[in-house]
Amino acid sequence: MTNGFNKINNIMHQKENCMTEDERERIAYKLPMLNYGFAEIKPKERAQLILNDKLIEEYKLSTSNIAKIINVEEKDLLDFMKNIPVKKDFELEICVNVIMLSFILNQQ
């Protein structure tokens, strides 16, 4: 157990590069759920954060491309992003598909 704490301490203080490539890949794989998996963030807010921060800002995807990938109308996606009410079915589909798209893209 102490070895794990020493490793974390070394990583936090950048004393050495002691992470293996496999460890880095496992962290990157789990990062979306760790970043956006907090209970106090509602699913809609979580999906909006992922849309803006990950898919649009980091991956440079357009709303048009995202809408095509997750199979929704771009207008519905834009309304969702602006907190304009959309049908619950569309909202659920957008939330689930945005989170899954982010998860898939983070694996690569």
JSON list of C-alpha atoms in Angstrom, two decimals, residues 7-8 11-12 14 25 30-31 34 37 40 42 44 46 53-54 57 59 62 70-71 75 81 83 86 90 94 97:
[
{"chain": "A", "resi": 7, "resn": "LYS", "atom": "CA", "xyz": [3.93, 6.52, -6.64]},
{"chain": "A", "resi": 8, "resn": "ILE", "atom": "CA", "xyz": [1.04, 8.98, -6.34]},
{"chain": "A", "resi": 11, "resn": "ILE", "atom": "CA", "xyz": [3.43, 11.79, -9.85]},
{"chain": "A", "resi": 12, "resn": "MET", "atom": "CA", "xyz": [1.85, 14.76, -8.03]},
{"chain": "A", "resi": 14, "resn": "GLN", "atom": "CA", "xyz": [6.59, 15.37, -10.79]},
{"chain": "A", "resi": 25, "resn": "GLU", "atom": "CA", "xyz": [-4.06, 4.38, -21.10]},
{"chain": "A", "resi": 30, "resn": "LYS", "atom": "CA", "xyz": [-11.70, 6.05, -17.32]},
{"chain": "A", "resi": 31, "resn": "LEU", "atom": "CA", "xyz": [-11.26, 9.83, -17.32]},
{"chain": "A", "resi": 34, "resn": "LEU", "atom": "CA", "xyz": [-14.31, 10.33, -13.47]},
{"chain": "A", "resi": 37, "resn": "GLY", "atom": "CA", "xyz": [-19.53, 11.21, -13.01]},
{"chain": "A", "resi": 40, "resn": "GLU", "atom": "CA", "xyz": [-24.38, 16.54, -8.00]},
{"chain": "A", "resi": 42, "resn": "LYS", "atom": "CA", "xyz": [-27.41, 16.39, -13.49]},
{"chain": "A", "resi": 44, "resn": "LYS", "atom": "CA", "xyz": [-28.26, 17.22, -18.87]},
{"chain": "A", "resi": 46, "resn": "ARG", "atom": "CA", "xyz": [-23.01, 16.71, -17.72]},
{"chain": "A", "resi": 53, "resn": "ASP", "atom": "CA", "xyz": [-15.57, 21.25, -23.33]},
{"chain": "A", "resi": 54, "resn": "LYS", "atom": "CA", "xyz": [-14.73, 17.95, -24.97]},
{"chain": "A", "resi": 57, "resn": "GLU", "atom": "CA", "xyz": [-13.43, 22.67, -27.81]},
{"chain": "A", "resi": 59, "resn": "TYR", "atom": "CA", "xyz": [-12.01, 17.59, -30.52]},
{"chain": "A", "resi": 62, "resn": "SER", "atom": "CA", "xyz": [-19.00, 21.13, -35.24]},
{"chain": "A", "resi": 70, "resn": "ILE", "atom": "CA", "xyz": [-25.55, 11.03, -32.57]},
{"chain": "A", "resi": 71, "resn": "ASN", "atom": "CA", "xyz": [-28.45, 10.96, -35.05]},
{"chain": "A", "resi": 75, "resn": "LYS", "atom": "CA", "xyz": [-31.72, 22.38, -34.24]},
{"chain": "A", "resi": 81, "resn": "MET", "atom": "CA", "xyz": [-27.13, 23.35, -25.61]},
{"chain": "A", "resi": 83, "resn": "ASN", "atom": "CA", "xyz": [-31.33, 25.15, -22.42]},
{"chain": "A", "resi": 86, "resn": "VAL", "atom": "CA", "xyz": [-36.76, 19.89, -26.26]},
{"chain": "A", "resi": 90, "resn": "PHE", "atom": "CA", "xyz": [-34.65, 13.88, -27.72]},
{"chain": "A", "resi": 94, "resn": "ILE", "atom": "CA", "xyz": [-28.72, 13.51, -26.77]},
{"chain": "A", "resi": 97, "resn": "ASN", "atom": "CA", "xyz": [-25.19, 9.57, -27.10]}
]
